[in-house]
Short mmCIF file of C-alpha atoms in Angstrom, two decimals:
data_model
loop_
_atom_site.label_atom_id
_atom_site.label_comp_id
_atom_site.label_asym_id
_atom_site.label_seq_id
_atom_site.Cartn_x
_atom_site.Cartn_y
_atom_site.Cartn_z
CA MET A 30 5.99 6.96 35.13
CA PRO A 31 2.19 7.01 34.70
CA ASN A 32 -0.22 7.46 37.60
CA ALA A 33 -1.53 4.03 38.58
CA THR A 34 -4.36 5.37 40.73
CA LYS A 35 -6.24 7.50 38.21
CA ARG A 36 -9.02 5.51 36.51
CA ILE A 37 -11.78 6.03 33.97
CA GLU A 38 -15.14 4.58 35.01
CA PHE A 39 -16.45 2.59 32.02
CA ASN A 40 -19.16 0.64 33.87
CA ARG A 41 -21.58 3.55 33.41
CA PHE A 42 -21.81 2.75 29.68
CA PRO A 43 -23.67 -0.27 28.24
CA ARG A 44 -21.18 -2.87 27.11
CA VAL A 45 -20.95 -6.49 26.02
CA ASP A 46 -18.00 -8.86 26.38
CA LEU A 47 -16.52 -9.48 22.92
CA CYS A 48 -12.81 -8.86 23.33
CA HIS A 49 -9.80 -10.82 24.55
CA GLN A 50 -8.11 -8.26 26.78
CA PRO A 51 -5.64 -7.12 27.85
CA THR A 52 -3.82 -7.76 24.60
CA PRO A 53 -0.09 -8.30 25.02
CA ILE A 54 2.69 -5.79 24.44
CA GLU A 55 5.72 -7.48 22.88
CA GLU A 56 9.16 -6.21 21.96
CA MET A 57 10.21 -6.34 18.29
CA PRO A 58 13.96 -6.78 18.84
CA ARG A 59 14.88 -8.06 15.37
CA LEU A 60 13.03 -5.31 13.55
CA GLY A 61 14.49 -2.69 15.89
CA ALA A 62 18.01 -4.03 15.33
CA PHE A 63 17.46 -4.26 11.56
CA LEU A 64 16.45 -0.59 11.44
CA GLY A 65 19.19 0.48 13.85
CA GLY A 66 16.82 2.71 15.80
CA PRO A 67 15.14 2.87 19.19
CA LYS A 68 13.54 -0.07 20.97
CA LEU A 69 10.33 -1.06 19.21
CA TYR A 70 7.29 -2.64 20.86
CA ILE A 71 3.93 -3.76 19.49
CA LYS A 72 0.48 -3.73 21.12
CA ARG A 73 -1.19 -6.85 19.71
CA ASP A 74 -4.73 -5.67 19.01
CA ASP A 75 -4.74 -8.14 16.15
CA CYS A 76 -5.33 -10.64 19.00
CA THR A 77 -8.67 -9.34 20.29
CA GLY A 78 -10.29 -12.66 19.39
CA LEU A 79 -13.46 -11.87 17.44
CA ALA A 80 -13.36 -13.19 13.86
CA THR A 81 -9.52 -13.22 13.69
CA GLY A 82 -9.34 -10.07 15.84
CA GLY A 83 -8.63 -6.41 15.20
CA ASN A 84 -9.20 -2.98 16.69
CA LYS A 85 -12.92 -2.76 15.88
CA THR A 86 -13.74 -5.41 18.49
CA ARG A 87 -12.99 -2.96 21.32
CA LYS A 88 -15.35 -0.41 19.77
CA LEU A 89 -18.06 -2.99 19.19
CA GLU A 90 -18.20 -3.87 22.89
CA PHE A 91 -19.72 -0.44 23.53
CA LEU A 92 -21.62 -0.08 20.24
CA MET A 93 -23.32 -3.46 20.54
CA GLY A 94 -24.03 -2.77 24.21
CA GLU A 95 -25.87 0.36 23.17
CA ALA A 96 -27.68 -1.54 20.39
CA LEU A 97 -28.96 -4.12 22.86
CA ARG A 98 -30.07 -1.42 25.28
CA GLU A 99 -32.12 0.12 22.47
CA GLY A 100 -33.76 -3.24 21.69
CA ALA A 101 -32.23 -3.61 18.23
CA ASP A 102 -32.63 -6.86 16.34
CA MET A 103 -30.12 -6.01 13.59
CA ILE A 104 -27.21 -3.72 12.89
CA VAL A 105 -26.52 -1.68 9.76
CA THR A 106 -23.07 -0.40 8.93
CA GLN A 107 -20.79 0.44 6.03
CA GLY A 108 -17.20 0.17 4.87
CA ALA A 109 -14.93 -0.44 1.92
CA VAL A 110 -15.16 -3.82 0.17
CA GLN A 111 -12.37 -5.36 2.27
CA SER A 112 -13.51 -3.69 5.49
CA ASN A 113 -12.16 -5.14 8.73
CA HIS A 114 -14.89 -3.25 10.58
CA VAL A 115 -17.64 -4.97 8.59
CA ARG A 116 -16.12 -8.41 9.24
CA GLN A 117 -15.98 -7.87 13.00
CA SER A 118 -19.42 -6.23 13.10
CA ALA A 119 -20.92 -9.22 11.28
CA ALA A 120 -19.27 -11.60 13.76
CA ALA A 121 -20.49 -9.57 16.74
CA ALA A 122 -24.03 -9.70 15.36
CA CYS A 123 -23.80 -13.50 15.09
CA LYS A 124 -22.50 -13.79 18.64
CA LEU A 125 -25.45 -11.77 19.94
CA GLY A 126 -28.13 -13.38 17.77
CA MET A 127 -28.72 -10.30 15.60
CA LYS A 128 -28.86 -9.77 11.85
CA CYS A 129 -26.29 -7.65 10.02
CA HIS A 130 -26.79 -5.65 6.83
CA VAL A 131 -23.89 -3.73 5.31
CA LEU A 132 -23.12 -1.36 2.48
CA LEU A 133 -19.76 -1.98 0.78
CA GLU A 134 -18.13 0.90 -1.08
CA ARG A 135 -16.09 0.08 -4.18
CA ARG A 136 -13.47 2.50 -2.89
CA VAL A 137 -10.35 0.87 -4.32
CA PRO A 138 -10.02 1.21 -8.12
CA ASP A 139 -8.79 -1.32 -10.64
CA ARG A 140 -9.23 -4.49 -8.59
CA ASP A 141 -10.12 -7.76 -10.30
CA GLU A 142 -13.28 -9.76 -9.71
CA SER A 143 -11.76 -11.86 -6.93
CA TYR A 144 -11.37 -8.74 -4.73
CA GLU A 145 -15.10 -8.89 -3.98
CA LYS A 146 -15.07 -12.60 -3.17
CA THR A 147 -12.02 -13.33 -1.01
CA GLY A 148 -10.55 -12.10 2.28
CA ASN A 149 -12.99 -10.20 4.44
CA VAL A 150 -15.85 -10.54 1.93
CA PHE A 151 -15.66 -14.32 2.14
CA LEU A 152 -15.95 -14.08 5.94
CA ASP A 153 -18.83 -11.59 5.68
CA LYS A 154 -20.72 -14.23 3.71
CA LEU A 155 -19.77 -16.94 6.19
CA PHE A 156 -21.33 -14.86 8.97
CA GLY A 157 -24.59 -14.63 7.00
CA THR A 158 -24.30 -10.91 6.31
CA THR A 159 -26.58 -9.34 3.74
CA PHE A 160 -24.90 -6.61 1.75
CA GLU A 161 -25.18 -4.23 -1.16
CA PHE A 162 -22.49 -2.36 -3.07
CA ARG A 163 -22.10 1.35 -3.67
CA PRO A 164 -19.81 3.23 -6.08
CA ASN A 165 -16.84 5.20 -4.81
CA GLY A 166 -17.22 8.77 -3.62
CA LEU A 167 -20.62 8.76 -1.91
CA ASP A 168 -21.33 9.86 1.66
CA MET A 169 -21.45 6.29 2.89
CA ASN A 170 -22.74 7.07 6.37
CA ALA A 171 -25.62 9.01 4.81
CA GLU A 172 -26.31 6.10 2.44
CA ALA A 173 -26.33 3.62 5.33
CA LEU A 174 -28.59 5.84 7.45
CA GLU A 175 -31.10 5.96 4.59
CA VAL A 176 -31.05 2.16 4.37
CA THR A 177 -31.45 1.97 8.16
CA GLU A 178 -34.60 4.08 8.05
CA GLY A 179 -35.97 1.97 5.22
CA LEU A 180 -35.47 -1.17 7.29
CA ARG A 181 -37.12 0.50 10.27
CA SER A 182 -40.15 1.35 8.12
CA ALA A 183 -40.30 -2.29 7.05
CA GLY A 184 -40.70 -3.38 10.69
CA HIS A 185 -37.12 -4.12 11.73
CA LYS A 186 -35.37 -2.62 14.75
CA PRO A 187 -32.03 -1.60 13.23
CA TYR A 188 -29.11 0.06 15.01
CA PHE A 189 -26.80 2.13 12.82
CA ILE A 190 -23.02 1.93 13.30
CA PRO A 191 -20.94 4.50 11.39
CA GLY A 192 -18.00 3.39 9.26
CA GLY A 193 -15.17 2.07 11.40
CA GLY A 194 -17.40 2.27 14.47
CA SER A 195 -15.95 5.76 14.79
CA ASN A 196 -18.16 7.88 16.98
CA ALA A 197 -18.03 8.86 20.65
CA THR A 198 -19.53 5.51 21.68
CA GLY A 199 -17.14 3.38 19.64
CA ALA A 200 -14.13 5.46 20.67
CA LEU A 201 -14.77 4.42 24.28
CA GLY A 202 -13.13 1.14 23.31
CA TYR A 203 -9.83 2.93 22.76
CA ALA A 204 -10.14 5.19 25.77
CA ASN A 205 -10.37 1.85 27.60
CA CYS A 206 -7.31 0.63 25.67
CA ALA A 207 -5.44 3.75 26.84
CA GLN A 208 -6.23 2.71 30.42
CA GLU A 209 -4.97 -0.78 29.59
CA ILE A 210 -1.67 0.55 28.20
CA VAL A 211 -1.16 2.69 31.31
CA ASP A 212 -1.82 -0.36 33.52
CA GLN A 213 0.65 -2.48 31.52
CA SER A 214 3.25 0.28 31.71
CA VAL A 215 2.87 0.49 35.50
CA GLN A 216 3.01 -3.28 35.94
CA SER A 217 6.06 -3.75 33.70
CA GLY A 218 7.92 -0.57 34.62
CA LEU A 219 8.23 0.13 30.89
CA HIS A 220 7.53 3.74 29.88
CA PHE A 221 6.86 4.63 26.26
CA GLN A 222 7.82 7.92 24.62
CA TRP A 223 5.71 7.47 21.45
CA LEU A 224 2.77 5.46 20.16
CA VAL A 225 2.48 5.03 16.37
CA MET A 226 -0.58 3.67 14.55
CA GLY A 227 -2.45 3.71 11.26
CA THR A 228 -5.35 6.18 11.33
CA GLY A 229 -8.38 6.10 9.07
CA SER A 230 -11.95 6.65 10.26
CA SER A 231 -10.56 8.49 13.33
CA GLY A 232 -12.12 6.60 16.27
CA THR A 233 -9.12 4.52 17.36
CA GLN A 234 -6.69 7.43 17.50
CA ALA A 235 -9.34 9.70 19.05
CA GLY A 236 -10.15 7.19 21.79
CA LEU A 237 -6.49 6.75 22.69
CA VAL A 238 -5.81 10.49 22.76
CA ALA A 239 -8.94 11.12 24.86
CA GLY A 240 -8.06 8.33 27.27
CA PHE A 241 -4.46 9.42 27.79
CA HIS A 242 -5.63 13.04 28.19
CA ILE A 243 -8.07 12.17 30.98
CA LEU A 244 -5.51 9.92 32.66
CA GLY A 245 -2.78 12.55 32.47
CA TYR A 246 -0.45 10.11 30.70
CA ASP A 247 1.93 12.02 28.44
CA LEU A 248 2.16 9.60 25.52
CA PRO A 249 1.94 11.34 22.12
CA VAL A 250 0.00 9.34 19.51
CA MET A 251 1.32 9.67 15.96
CA GLY A 252 -1.38 8.65 13.47
CA ILE A 253 -0.11 7.53 10.08
CA SER A 254 -2.89 8.43 7.67
CA VAL A 255 -4.06 5.61 5.39
CA ARG A 256 -6.31 7.78 3.25
CA GLN A 257 -6.74 11.51 3.91
CA PRO A 258 -4.29 14.42 3.68
CA ARG A 259 -2.89 15.56 7.00
CA GLU A 260 -5.11 18.61 7.54
CA ARG A 261 -8.33 16.73 6.85
CA GLN A 262 -7.36 13.71 8.96
CA THR A 263 -6.24 15.91 11.84
CA GLY A 264 -9.59 17.70 11.80
CA ALA A 265 -11.53 14.44 11.80
CA VAL A 266 -9.52 12.99 14.71
CA LEU A 267 -9.82 16.22 16.71
CA ALA A 268 -13.61 16.32 16.24
CA THR A 269 -14.02 12.70 17.39
CA THR A 270 -11.62 13.25 20.30
CA GLN A 271 -13.62 16.25 21.55
CA LYS A 272 -16.90 14.32 21.29
CA THR A 273 -15.36 11.39 23.16
CA LEU A 274 -14.07 13.66 25.92
CA THR A 275 -17.55 15.20 26.24
CA HIS A 276 -19.05 11.69 26.44
CA LEU A 277 -16.57 10.78 29.19
CA GLY A 278 -16.95 14.09 31.02
CA GLY A 279 -13.28 14.97 30.48
CA PRO A 280 -11.57 18.29 29.77
CA GLU A 281 -11.14 19.73 26.28
CA ILE A 282 -7.90 19.11 24.45
CA ALA A 283 -5.62 21.46 22.54
CA PRO A 284 -5.68 20.91 18.75
CA ASP A 285 -1.89 20.59 18.64
CA LYS A 286 -2.18 17.30 20.58
CA ILE A 287 -3.52 15.61 17.43
CA LEU A 288 -0.55 14.34 15.42
CA VAL A 289 -0.87 12.99 11.87
CA ASP A 290 1.71 12.07 9.23
CA ASP A 291 0.29 11.70 5.71
CA GLY A 292 3.51 10.70 3.98
CA TYR A 293 2.64 7.01 3.53
CA VAL A 294 -0.80 7.13 1.89
CA GLY A 295 0.66 6.45 -1.55
CA GLU A 296 -1.88 6.59 -4.39
CA GLY A 297 -4.85 6.29 -2.05
CA TYR A 298 -6.90 4.16 0.31
CA GLY A 299 -6.42 0.41 -0.12
CA ILE A 300 -3.62 0.88 -2.69
CA PRO A 301 -0.34 -0.45 -1.27
CA ALA A 302 2.63 1.84 -1.83
CA PRO A 303 6.16 0.38 -2.12
CA SER A 304 6.66 1.33 1.53
CA THR A 305 3.48 -0.62 2.44
CA LEU A 306 4.75 -3.77 0.76
CA GLU A 307 8.17 -3.37 2.40
CA ALA A 308 6.51 -3.06 5.82
CA ILE A 309 4.53 -6.28 5.24
CA ARG A 310 7.67 -8.16 4.20
CA LEU A 311 9.99 -6.80 6.91
CA THR A 312 7.53 -7.35 9.77
CA ALA A 313 6.79 -10.88 8.60
CA ARG A 314 10.42 -11.86 8.15
CA GLN A 315 11.90 -10.06 11.15
CA GLU A 316 9.12 -10.75 13.69
CA GLY A 317 6.75 -13.37 12.25
CA ILE A 318 3.87 -10.87 12.44
CA LEU A 319 1.30 -10.38 9.67
CA LEU A 320 0.15 -6.88 8.71
CA ASP A 321 -2.68 -5.93 6.39
CA PRO A 322 -2.12 -3.87 3.20
CA VAL A 323 -4.78 -1.23 3.99
CA TYR A 324 -4.18 -0.06 7.59
CA SER A 325 -1.53 -1.72 9.75
CA ALA A 326 1.14 -1.96 7.03
CA LYS A 327 0.80 1.73 6.16
CA GLY A 328 1.06 2.48 9.87
CA MET A 329 4.19 0.32 10.11
CA ALA A 330 5.62 1.96 6.98
CA GLY A 331 5.24 5.25 8.82
CA LEU A 332 7.03 3.87 11.88
CA ILE A 333 9.87 2.53 9.70
CA GLY A 334 10.15 5.85 7.89
CA LEU A 335 10.24 7.82 11.14
CA VAL A 336 12.99 5.56 12.51
CA ARG A 337 15.07 5.96 9.36
CA SER A 338 14.65 9.75 9.38
CA GLY A 339 15.95 10.00 12.95
CA PHE A 340 12.62 11.25 14.30
CA PHE A 341 12.97 9.24 17.53
CA LYS A 342 15.75 9.44 20.09
CA PRO A 343 17.97 6.32 20.29
CA GLU A 344 16.89 5.75 23.91
CA ASP A 345 13.14 6.00 23.15
CA ASN A 346 10.71 3.13 23.64
CA VAL A 347 8.27 3.29 20.71
CA LEU A 348 4.97 1.39 20.80
CA PHE A 349 3.17 0.40 17.60
CA LEU A 350 -0.55 -0.41 17.74
CA HIS A 351 -1.36 -3.41 15.53
CA THR A 352 -4.98 -2.91 14.47
CA GLY A 353 -5.33 -6.33 12.80
CA GLY A 354 -6.73 -7.07 9.34
CA SER A 355 -4.40 -9.76 8.00
CA THR A 356 -7.42 -11.52 6.46
CA SER A 357 -7.31 -8.96 3.65
CA LEU A 358 -3.81 -10.12 2.64
CA PHE A 359 -5.53 -12.75 0.50
CA ALA A 360 -7.28 -10.06 -1.53
CA TYR A 361 -3.85 -8.62 -2.41
CA GLU A 362 -2.02 -11.91 -2.98
CA ASP A 363 -0.89 -11.17 -6.55
CA GLN A 364 0.54 -7.77 -5.70
CA ILE A 365 2.33 -8.99 -2.58
CA SER A 366 3.69 -12.08 -4.38
CA GLU A 367 5.02 -9.83 -7.14
CA ASP A 368 6.85 -7.73 -4.54
CA LEU A 369 8.32 -10.85 -2.90
CA ALA A 370 9.57 -12.08 -6.26
#
């Protein structure tokens, strides 16, 4: 069982209160029985509260805390058109009385006109976000930094947040979540053998790995890549993990502690594979839980695939991290409806 006495001191970092926490851990008994595998559990980070919730809210507590400390009056960030990060960043800016300007990358090919009007984009507009589009394939952080400097020259006080909130500051949110999972495990007496999650911009997986490493909690984190091939994603997560550990004053970590499975990416980012659509349908109909087509459903597809392949032991307790994002289901309504038919 995990050590209940070891703690990470987060009060030394600037932080604002944005998140409903702790988020619950629930069993998924019907899905587990349907798959005939180990016991499955879900960490409900779709219930973090800000703008329908999601994993970025934990990161934004520390990022927005830093922005306020620096005297910022607006934030600048970037993401794909249906970015969950952009939606939560825009809501956080509203809550703190700041402006929000974003760059949206047309990363997903062959989408119709409604893709840029519904789902997360509709909510971005509701939150009063100003935004501009960019074509696919650019260095979006570099593009957003250039816009940030232009706004600074025009007299604003902007604070730049990288895509996904994935830097050493943002990853503190998931080092804190690692502490939360350890606490819940101690309180419930429930020990997990694996944690599975969708991994994209790297900060969520990196924060968890860094947090568990400092706490000495032996819980391997399997990241199911939603975009990059395994080698590239592993390198990105390792780099962010090391930076987060440095930020926290923790020990370095061995590269082999970063685990990534790239077998569920399909044709690319934001393009649901058949396994993605199956994960959405099964999780909805077995557990009444909504997944998004970009991140959480690809992560769940990975979990389902690993169960079916016999990767886990029958006696294992496997925890899935739900990173939120169901708002983007509406941007994929035709494709999901076609699968249901």
